[in-house]
Coordinates of C-alpha atoms and ligand atoms in Angstrom, one line a residue:
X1 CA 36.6 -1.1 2.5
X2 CA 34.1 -3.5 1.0
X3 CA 31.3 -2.1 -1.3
X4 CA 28.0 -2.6 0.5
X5 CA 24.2 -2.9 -1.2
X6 CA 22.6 0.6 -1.3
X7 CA 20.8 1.4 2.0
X8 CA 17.2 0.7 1.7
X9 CA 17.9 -2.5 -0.9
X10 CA 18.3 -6.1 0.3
X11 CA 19.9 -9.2 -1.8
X12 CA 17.7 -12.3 -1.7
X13 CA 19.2 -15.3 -0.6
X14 CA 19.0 -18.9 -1.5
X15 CA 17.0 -19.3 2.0
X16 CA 14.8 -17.3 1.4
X17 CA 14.4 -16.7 -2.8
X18 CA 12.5 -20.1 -3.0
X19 CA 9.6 -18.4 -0.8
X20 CA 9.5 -16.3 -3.3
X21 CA 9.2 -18.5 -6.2
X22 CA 6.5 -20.2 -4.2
X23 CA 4.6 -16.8 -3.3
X24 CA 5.0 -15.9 -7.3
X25 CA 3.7 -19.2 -8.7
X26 CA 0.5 -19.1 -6.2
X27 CA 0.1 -15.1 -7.7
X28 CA 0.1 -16.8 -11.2
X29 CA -1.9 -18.9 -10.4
X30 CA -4.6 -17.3 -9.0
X31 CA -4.2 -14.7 -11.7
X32 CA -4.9 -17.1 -14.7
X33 CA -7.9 -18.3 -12.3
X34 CA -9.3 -14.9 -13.0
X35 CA -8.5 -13.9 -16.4
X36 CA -5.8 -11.5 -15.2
X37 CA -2.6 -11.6 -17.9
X38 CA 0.6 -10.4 -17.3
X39 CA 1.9 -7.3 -18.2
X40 CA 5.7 -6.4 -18.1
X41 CA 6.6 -2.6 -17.8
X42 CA 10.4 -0.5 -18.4
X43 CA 12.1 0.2 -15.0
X44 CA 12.3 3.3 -15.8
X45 CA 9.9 5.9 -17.6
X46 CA 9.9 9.4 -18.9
X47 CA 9.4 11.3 -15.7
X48 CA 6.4 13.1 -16.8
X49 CA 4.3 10.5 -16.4
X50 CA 4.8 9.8 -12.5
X51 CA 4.6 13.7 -11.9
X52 CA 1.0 13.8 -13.9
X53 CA 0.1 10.6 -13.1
X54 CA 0.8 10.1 -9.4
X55 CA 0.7 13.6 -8.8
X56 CA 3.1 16.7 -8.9
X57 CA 2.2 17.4 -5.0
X58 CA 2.6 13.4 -3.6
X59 CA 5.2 12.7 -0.9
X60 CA 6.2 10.3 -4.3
X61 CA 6.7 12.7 -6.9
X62 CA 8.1 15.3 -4.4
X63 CA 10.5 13.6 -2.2
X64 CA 11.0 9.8 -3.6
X65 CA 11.7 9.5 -7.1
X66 CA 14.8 8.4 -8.5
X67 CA 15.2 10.9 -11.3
X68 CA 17.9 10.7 -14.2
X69 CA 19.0 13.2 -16.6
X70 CA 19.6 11.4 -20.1
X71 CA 22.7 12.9 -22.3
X72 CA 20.0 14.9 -24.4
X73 CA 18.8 16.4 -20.9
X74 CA 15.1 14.2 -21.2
X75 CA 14.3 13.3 -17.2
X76 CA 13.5 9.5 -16.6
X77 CA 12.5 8.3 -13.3
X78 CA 12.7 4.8 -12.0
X79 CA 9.0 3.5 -11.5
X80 CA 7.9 4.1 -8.1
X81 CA 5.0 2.1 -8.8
X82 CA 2.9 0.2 -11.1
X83 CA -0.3 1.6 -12.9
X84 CA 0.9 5.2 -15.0
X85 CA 3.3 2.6 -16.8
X86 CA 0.0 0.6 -17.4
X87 CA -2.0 3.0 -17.5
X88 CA 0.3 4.1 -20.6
X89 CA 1.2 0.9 -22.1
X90 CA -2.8 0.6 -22.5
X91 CA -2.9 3.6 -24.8
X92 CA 0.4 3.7 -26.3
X93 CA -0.6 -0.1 -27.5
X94 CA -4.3 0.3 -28.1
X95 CA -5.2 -2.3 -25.6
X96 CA -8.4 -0.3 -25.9
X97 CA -9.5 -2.4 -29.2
X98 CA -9.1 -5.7 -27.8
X99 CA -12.7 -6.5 -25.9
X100 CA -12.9 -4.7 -22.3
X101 CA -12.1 -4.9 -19.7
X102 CA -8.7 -5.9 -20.2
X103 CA -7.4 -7.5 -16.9
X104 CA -3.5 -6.9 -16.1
X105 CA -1.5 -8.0 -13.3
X106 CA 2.3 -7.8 -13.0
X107 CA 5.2 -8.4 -10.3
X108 CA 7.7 -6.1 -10.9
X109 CA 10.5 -4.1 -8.5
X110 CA 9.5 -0.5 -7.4
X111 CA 12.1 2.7 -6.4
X112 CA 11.3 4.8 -3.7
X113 CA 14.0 6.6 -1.9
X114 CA 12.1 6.6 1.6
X115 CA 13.9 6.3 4.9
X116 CA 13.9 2.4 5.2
X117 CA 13.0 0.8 8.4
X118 CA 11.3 -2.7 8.8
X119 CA 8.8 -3.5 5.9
X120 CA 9.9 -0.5 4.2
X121 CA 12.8 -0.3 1.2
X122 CA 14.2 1.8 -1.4
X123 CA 13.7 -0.9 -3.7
X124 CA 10.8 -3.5 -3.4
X125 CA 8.6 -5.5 -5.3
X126 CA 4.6 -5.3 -5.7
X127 CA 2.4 -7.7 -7.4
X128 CA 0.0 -5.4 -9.0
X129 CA -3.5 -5.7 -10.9
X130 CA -5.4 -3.3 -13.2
X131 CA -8.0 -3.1 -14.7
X132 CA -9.0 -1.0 -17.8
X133 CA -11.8 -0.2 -19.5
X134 CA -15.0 -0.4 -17.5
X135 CA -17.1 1.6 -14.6
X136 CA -18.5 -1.0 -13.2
X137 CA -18.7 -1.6 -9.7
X138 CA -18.6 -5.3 -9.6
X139 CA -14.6 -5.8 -11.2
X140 CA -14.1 -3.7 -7.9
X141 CA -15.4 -6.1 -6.0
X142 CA -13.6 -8.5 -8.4
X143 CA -10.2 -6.7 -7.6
X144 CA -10.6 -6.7 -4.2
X145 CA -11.7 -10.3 -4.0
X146 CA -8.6 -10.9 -5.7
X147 CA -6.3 -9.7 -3.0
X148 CA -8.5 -11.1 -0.6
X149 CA -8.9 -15.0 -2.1
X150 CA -5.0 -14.7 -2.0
X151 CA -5.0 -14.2 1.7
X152 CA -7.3 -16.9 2.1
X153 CA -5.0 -19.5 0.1
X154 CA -1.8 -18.2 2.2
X155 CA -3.9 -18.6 5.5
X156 CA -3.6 -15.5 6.4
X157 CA -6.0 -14.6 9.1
X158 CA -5.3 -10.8 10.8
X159 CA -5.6 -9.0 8.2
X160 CA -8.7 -6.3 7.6
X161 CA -9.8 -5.0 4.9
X162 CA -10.7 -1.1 4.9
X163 CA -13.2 0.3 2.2
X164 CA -14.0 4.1 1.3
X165 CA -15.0 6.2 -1.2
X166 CA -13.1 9.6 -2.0
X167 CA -15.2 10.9 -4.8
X168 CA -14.9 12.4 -7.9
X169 CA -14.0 16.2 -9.2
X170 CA -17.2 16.8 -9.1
X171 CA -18.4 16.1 -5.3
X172 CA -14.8 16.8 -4.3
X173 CA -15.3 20.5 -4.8
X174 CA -18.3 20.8 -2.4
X175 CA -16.4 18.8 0.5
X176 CA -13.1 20.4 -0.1
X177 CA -14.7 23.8 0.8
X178 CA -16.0 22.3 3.8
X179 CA -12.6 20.4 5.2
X180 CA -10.6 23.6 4.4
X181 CA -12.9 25.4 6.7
X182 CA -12.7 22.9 9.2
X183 CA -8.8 22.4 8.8
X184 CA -8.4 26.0 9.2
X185 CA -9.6 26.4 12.4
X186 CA -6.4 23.4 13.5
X187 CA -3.9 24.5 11.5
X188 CA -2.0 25.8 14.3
X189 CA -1.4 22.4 15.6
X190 CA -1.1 20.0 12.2
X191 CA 2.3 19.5 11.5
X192 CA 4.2 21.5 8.8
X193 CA 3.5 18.6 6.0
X194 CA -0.2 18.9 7.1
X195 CA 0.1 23.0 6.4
X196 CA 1.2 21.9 3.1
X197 CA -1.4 19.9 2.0
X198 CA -3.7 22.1 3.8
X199 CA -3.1 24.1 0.8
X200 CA -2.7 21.4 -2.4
X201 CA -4.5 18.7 -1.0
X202 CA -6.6 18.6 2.3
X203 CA -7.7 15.4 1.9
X204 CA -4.6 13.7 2.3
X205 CA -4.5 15.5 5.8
X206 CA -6.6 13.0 7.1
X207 CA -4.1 10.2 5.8
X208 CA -1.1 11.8 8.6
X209 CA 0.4 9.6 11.0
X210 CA 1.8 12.5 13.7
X211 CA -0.3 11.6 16.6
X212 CA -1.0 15.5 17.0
X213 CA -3.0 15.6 13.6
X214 CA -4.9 12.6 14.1
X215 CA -5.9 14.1 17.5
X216 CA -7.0 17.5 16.0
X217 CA -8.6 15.6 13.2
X218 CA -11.4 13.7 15.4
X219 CA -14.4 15.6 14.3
X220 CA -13.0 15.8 10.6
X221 CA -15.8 15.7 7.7
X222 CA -15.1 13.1 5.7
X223 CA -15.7 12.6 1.9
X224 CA -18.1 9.6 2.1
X225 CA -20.9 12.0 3.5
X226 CA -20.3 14.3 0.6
X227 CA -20.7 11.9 -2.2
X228 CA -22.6 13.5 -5.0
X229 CA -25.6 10.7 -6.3
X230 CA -23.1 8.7 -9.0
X231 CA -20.1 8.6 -6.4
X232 CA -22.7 7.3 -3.5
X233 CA -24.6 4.8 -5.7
X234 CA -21.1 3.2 -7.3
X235 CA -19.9 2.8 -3.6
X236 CA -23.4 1.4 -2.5
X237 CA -22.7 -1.2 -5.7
X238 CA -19.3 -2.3 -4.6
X239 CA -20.5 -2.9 -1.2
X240 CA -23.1 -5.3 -2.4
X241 CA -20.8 -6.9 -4.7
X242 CA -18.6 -7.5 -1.8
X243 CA -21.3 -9.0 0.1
X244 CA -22.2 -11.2 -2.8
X245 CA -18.8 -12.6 -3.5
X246 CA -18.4 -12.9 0.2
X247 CA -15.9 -10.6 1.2
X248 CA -15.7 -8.7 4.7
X249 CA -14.9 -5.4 5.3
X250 CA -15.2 -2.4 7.1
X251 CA -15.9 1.2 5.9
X252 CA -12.8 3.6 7.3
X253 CA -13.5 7.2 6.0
X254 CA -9.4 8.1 6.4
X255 CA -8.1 5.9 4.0
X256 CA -7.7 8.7 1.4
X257 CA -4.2 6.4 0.0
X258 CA -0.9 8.4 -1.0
X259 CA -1.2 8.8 -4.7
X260 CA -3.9 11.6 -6.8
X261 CA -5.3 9.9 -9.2
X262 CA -8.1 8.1 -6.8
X263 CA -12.0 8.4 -7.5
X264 CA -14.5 6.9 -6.1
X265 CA -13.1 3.3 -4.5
X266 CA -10.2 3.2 -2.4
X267 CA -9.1 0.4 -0.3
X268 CA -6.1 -1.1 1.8
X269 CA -5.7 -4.5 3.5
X270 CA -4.2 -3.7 7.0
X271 CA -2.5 -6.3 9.2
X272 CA -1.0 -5.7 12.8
X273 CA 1.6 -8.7 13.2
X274 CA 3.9 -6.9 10.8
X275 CA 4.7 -3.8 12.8
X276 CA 4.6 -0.4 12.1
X277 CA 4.2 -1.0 8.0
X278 CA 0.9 -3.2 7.8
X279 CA -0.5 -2.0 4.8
X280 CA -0.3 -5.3 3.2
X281 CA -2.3 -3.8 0.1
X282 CA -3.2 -0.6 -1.6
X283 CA -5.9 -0.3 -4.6
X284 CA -8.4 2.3 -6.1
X285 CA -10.2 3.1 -9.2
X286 CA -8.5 6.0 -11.4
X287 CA -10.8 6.8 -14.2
X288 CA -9.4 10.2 -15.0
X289 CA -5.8 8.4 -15.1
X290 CA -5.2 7.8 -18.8
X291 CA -6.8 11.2 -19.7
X292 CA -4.5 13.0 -17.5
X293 CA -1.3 11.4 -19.0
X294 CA -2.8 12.1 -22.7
X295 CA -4.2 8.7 -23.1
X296 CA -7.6 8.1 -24.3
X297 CA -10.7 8.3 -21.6
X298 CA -10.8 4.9 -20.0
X299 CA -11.4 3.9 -16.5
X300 CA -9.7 1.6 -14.7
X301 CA -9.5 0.1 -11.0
X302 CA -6.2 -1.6 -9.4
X303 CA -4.2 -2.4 -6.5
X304 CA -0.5 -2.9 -5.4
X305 CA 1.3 -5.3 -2.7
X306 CA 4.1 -5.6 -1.3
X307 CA 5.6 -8.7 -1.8
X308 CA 8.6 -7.7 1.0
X309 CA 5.3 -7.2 3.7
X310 CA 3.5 -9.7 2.1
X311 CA 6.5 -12.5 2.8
X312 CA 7.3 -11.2 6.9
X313 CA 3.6 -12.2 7.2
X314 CA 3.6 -15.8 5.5
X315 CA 7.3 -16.5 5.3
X316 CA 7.8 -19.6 7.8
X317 CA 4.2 -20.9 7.2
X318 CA 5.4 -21.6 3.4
X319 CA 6.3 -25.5 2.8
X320 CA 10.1 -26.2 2.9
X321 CA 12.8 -25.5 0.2
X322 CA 13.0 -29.4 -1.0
X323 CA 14.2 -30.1 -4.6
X324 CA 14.9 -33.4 -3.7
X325 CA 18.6 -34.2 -4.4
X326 CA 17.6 -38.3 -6.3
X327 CA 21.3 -39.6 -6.4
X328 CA 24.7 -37.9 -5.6
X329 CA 27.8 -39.6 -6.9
X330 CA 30.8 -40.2 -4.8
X331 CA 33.8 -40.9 -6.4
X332 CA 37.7 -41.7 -5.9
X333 CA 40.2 -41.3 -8.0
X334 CA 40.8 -39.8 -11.8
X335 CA 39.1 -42.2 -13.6
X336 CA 36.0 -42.5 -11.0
X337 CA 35.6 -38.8 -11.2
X338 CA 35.5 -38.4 -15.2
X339 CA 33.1 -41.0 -14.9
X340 CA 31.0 -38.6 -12.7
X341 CA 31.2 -35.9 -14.5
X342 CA 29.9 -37.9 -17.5
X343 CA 27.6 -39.6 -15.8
X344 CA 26.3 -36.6 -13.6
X345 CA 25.2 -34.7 -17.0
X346 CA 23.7 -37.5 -18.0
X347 CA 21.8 -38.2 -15.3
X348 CA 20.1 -34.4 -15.6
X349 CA 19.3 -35.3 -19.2
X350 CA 17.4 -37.7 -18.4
X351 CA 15.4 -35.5 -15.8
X352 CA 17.4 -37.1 -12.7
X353 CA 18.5 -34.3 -10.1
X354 CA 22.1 -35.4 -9.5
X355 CA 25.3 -34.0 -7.9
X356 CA 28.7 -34.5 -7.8
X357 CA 31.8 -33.2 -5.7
X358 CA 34.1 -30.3 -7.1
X359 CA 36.0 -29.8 -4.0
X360 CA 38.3 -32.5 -3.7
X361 CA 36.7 -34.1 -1.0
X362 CA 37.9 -37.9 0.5
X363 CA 35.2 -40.4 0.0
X364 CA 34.4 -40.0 3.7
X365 CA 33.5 -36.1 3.4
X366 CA 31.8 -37.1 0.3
X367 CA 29.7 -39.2 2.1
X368 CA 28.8 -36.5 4.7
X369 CA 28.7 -33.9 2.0
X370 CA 26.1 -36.0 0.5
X371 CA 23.9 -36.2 3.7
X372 CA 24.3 -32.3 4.5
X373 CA 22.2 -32.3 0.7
X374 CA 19.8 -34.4 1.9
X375 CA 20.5 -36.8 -1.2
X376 CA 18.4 -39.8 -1.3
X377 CA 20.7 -42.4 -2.8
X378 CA 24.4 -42.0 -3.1
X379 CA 26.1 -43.8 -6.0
X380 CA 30.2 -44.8 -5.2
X381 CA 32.6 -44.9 -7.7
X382 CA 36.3 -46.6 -7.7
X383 CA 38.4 -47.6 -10.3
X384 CA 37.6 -51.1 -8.9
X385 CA 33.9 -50.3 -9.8
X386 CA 35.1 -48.5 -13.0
X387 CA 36.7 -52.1 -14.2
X388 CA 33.7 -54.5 -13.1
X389 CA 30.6 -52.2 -14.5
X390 CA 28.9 -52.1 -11.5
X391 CA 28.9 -50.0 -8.6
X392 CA 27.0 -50.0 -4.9
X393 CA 24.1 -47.7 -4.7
X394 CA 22.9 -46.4 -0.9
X395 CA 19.8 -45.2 0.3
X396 CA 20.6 -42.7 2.1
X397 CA 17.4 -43.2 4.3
X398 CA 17.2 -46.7 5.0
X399 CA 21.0 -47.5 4.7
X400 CA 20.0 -50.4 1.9
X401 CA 22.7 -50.9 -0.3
X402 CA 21.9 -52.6 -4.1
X403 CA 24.2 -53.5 -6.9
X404 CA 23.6 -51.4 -10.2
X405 CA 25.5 -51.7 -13.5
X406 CA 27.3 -48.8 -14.4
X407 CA 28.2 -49.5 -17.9
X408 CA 25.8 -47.4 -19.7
X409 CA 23.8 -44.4 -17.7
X410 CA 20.5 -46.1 -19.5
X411 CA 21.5 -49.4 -18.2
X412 CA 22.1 -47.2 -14.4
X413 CA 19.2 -45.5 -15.0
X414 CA 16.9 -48.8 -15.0
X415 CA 18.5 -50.9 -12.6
X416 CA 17.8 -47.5 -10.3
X417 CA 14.5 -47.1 -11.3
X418 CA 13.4 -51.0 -10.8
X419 CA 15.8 -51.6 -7.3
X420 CA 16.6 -48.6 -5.6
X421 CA 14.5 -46.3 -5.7
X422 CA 11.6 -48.1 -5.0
X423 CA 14.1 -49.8 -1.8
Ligands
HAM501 P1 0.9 2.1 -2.7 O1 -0.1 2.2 -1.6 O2 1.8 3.3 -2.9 O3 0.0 2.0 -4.0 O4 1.7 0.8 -2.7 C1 1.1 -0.4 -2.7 C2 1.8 -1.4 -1.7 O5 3.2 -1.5 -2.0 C3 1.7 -0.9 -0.2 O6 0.5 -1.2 0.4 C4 2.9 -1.6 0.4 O7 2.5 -3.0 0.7 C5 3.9 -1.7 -0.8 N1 4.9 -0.6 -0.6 C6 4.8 0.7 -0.9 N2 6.0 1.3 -0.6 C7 6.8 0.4 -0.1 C8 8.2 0.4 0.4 N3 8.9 1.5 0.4 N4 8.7 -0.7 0.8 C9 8.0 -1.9 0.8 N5 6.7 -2.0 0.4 C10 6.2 -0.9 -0.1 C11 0.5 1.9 -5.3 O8 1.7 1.8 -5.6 C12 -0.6 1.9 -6.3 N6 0.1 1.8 -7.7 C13 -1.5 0.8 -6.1 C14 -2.6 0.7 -7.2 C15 -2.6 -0.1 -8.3 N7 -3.7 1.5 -7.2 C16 -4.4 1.1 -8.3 N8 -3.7 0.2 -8.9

């Protein structure tokens, strides 16, 4: 039997790996438009760091990780996502003594062993900022501006984005006591995930997608009305900043995101055209991150998308795959062809996009294979040609034929330049 892709991974096809080239350049682009650099992480990492950083009780850590022994018995994990390796790589590298905030972004593949289903993979890709080294509430707004000004260039329109605050240790004590006490009285009817993090974390109760929970959940307390005087002015600050840079969005006390290491801001841009996985977008602020992986005490704020989610949404309005095809050369017989496959290379060197045939072909199937390209001038070679120098040249798109000399490619490569093309 033939050997298949792992479930929950996908190859990338001609079709369709342009669209991402395209979606990647606009990302750089928009990135160096900011000040964002790139950043380039391992694949892997020790696993430590995911189970501190993302959290030893996350659906991540628990269920999705794909964890390696090494020969010396030390556990590596591929990364399910992007900021501890950051978060890391700023410490382990000092990034702390260039001036702050340093501004990261990165596109990188992620490893999660869910159960795939549309929008959803064992391996995908997020394009990922982060930001390190300052509190303030404004390079949230930056962040999120980001994610949204990318939107806006892919004309994306139905997409919202959702804004909360979840606190810090501090306020989170106060308002834990009073959702376990309100949890308590349902815990009869949340589903057994939801008795677990009843337990280890209640707040990601309110994150549960079984219908039952979010029916028992309606008169929830939620953290923003628990926010102790810093938590509640920084969210007050990243709503104005929002306002000032012009972007809208809508407070939604449930998004409490996936991973631990949120404080304060947490965010997600939602779409509904995509199905069932619209979170186009995840972000936060983590400032107790680095600390808890050993780091030094630095702050930071980032987000991660999907690139897989991000393509089902803009995928056919992206401009068409053309690397126009300038001259394919049809040839018959020996000589012809050698004369292609010199002239072909030379052509290329000369920054000419040109093609020849490796199959054998008969001049007439050249001729259609040539079309099928979309080439815009087809060049035919005999021996007759071969002997006089000088060969027909056909534009493919007017059917005007021109004489050009073939002796030397520089002597083709003028006659092309001052006749044909312009034909
Ligand atoms: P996350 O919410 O786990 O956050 O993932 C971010 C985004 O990655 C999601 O919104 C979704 O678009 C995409 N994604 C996640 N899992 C899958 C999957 N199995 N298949 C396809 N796409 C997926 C993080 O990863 C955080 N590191 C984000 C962050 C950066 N927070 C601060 N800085």
């Amino acid at each position: 039997m033939a050997i298949t892709a792992p479930k929950g991974t996908r190859d990338i096809l001609p079709e369709e790996s342009y669209k991402w080239v395209y979606l990647e350049e606009e990302i750089r682009c928009l990135c160096s438009l900011y000040r964002y650099e790139e950043i380039r992480t391992p694949m892997f990492e020790k696993t430590e760091l995911f189970v501190r950083g993302v959290g030893q009780e996350t659906d991540i850590v628990q269920k999705e990780m794909y964890t390696f022994e090494h020969r010396d018995k030390e556990s590596f994990s591929l990364k399910p996502e992007g900021t501890a390796a950051v978060v890391r790589a700023y410490g382990e590298n000092k990034l702390y003594t260039l001036p702050q905030p340093v501004k990261l972004y990165y596109l990188t593949p992620c490893f999660r062993a869910e159960r795939p289903q549309k929008g959803r993979y064992r391996q995908f890709h997020q394009f990922g900022i982060e930001v390190l080294g300052t509190k303030s509430a404004g390079i949230d707004a930056e962040v999120i501006a980001l994610a949204a000004r990318l939107f806006k260039q892919l004309k994306i329109e139905n997409i919202k984005l959702y804004i909360n605050s979840v606190g810090c240790g501090k306020c989170r004590e106060a308002y834990y006591h009073t959702l376990k006490t309100f949890l308590a009285t349902k815990l009869d009817v949340l589903c057994e995930d939801c008795q677990k993090r009843y337990e280890k974390n209640p707040m990601r109760v309110l994150d549960c997608k079984e219908e039952t929970c979010q029916a028992a959940l309606q008169e929830a307390p939620y953290m923003v009305d628990y926010l102790c005087e810093e938590c509640e002015e920084h969210f007050a600050e990243v709503k104005e900043n929002l306002q000032l840079m012009q972007v809208a969005y809508e407070i939604n006390p449930r998004i409490v995101r996936g991973l631990d290491y949120y404080e304060k801001t947490a965010f997600e841009f939602v779409t509904e055209d995509i199905g069932a996985q619209g979170t186009i977008c995840g972000g936060g602020r983590y400032d107790g991150l680095s600390e808890l992986i050993g780091g030094p005490k630095t702050p930071g704020i980032g987000f991660g998308m999907g690139l897989e989610r991000l393509l089902m949404l803009v995928g056919d309005k992206l401009p068409a795959k053309k690397a126009a095809l300038q001259i394919y050369i049809a040839s018959m017989g020996r000589q012809a062809e050698k004369k292609a496959q010199e002239m072909v290379e030379q052509l290329r060197a000369q920054g000419i996009c040109a093609e020849k045939d490796f199959m054998q072909r008969s001049l007439k199937s050249q001729m259609k294979y040539a079309d099928k390209l979309g080439a815009e001038n087809v060049l035919i070679l005999g021996d007759e040609e071969i002997n006089a120098g000088t060969a027909e040249i056909k534009n493919m798109q007017t059917g005007e034929q021109c004489r050009v000399s073939i002796k030397t490619t520089e002597q083709f490569v003028a006659d092309y330049k001052a006749g044909v093309k312009k034909a």
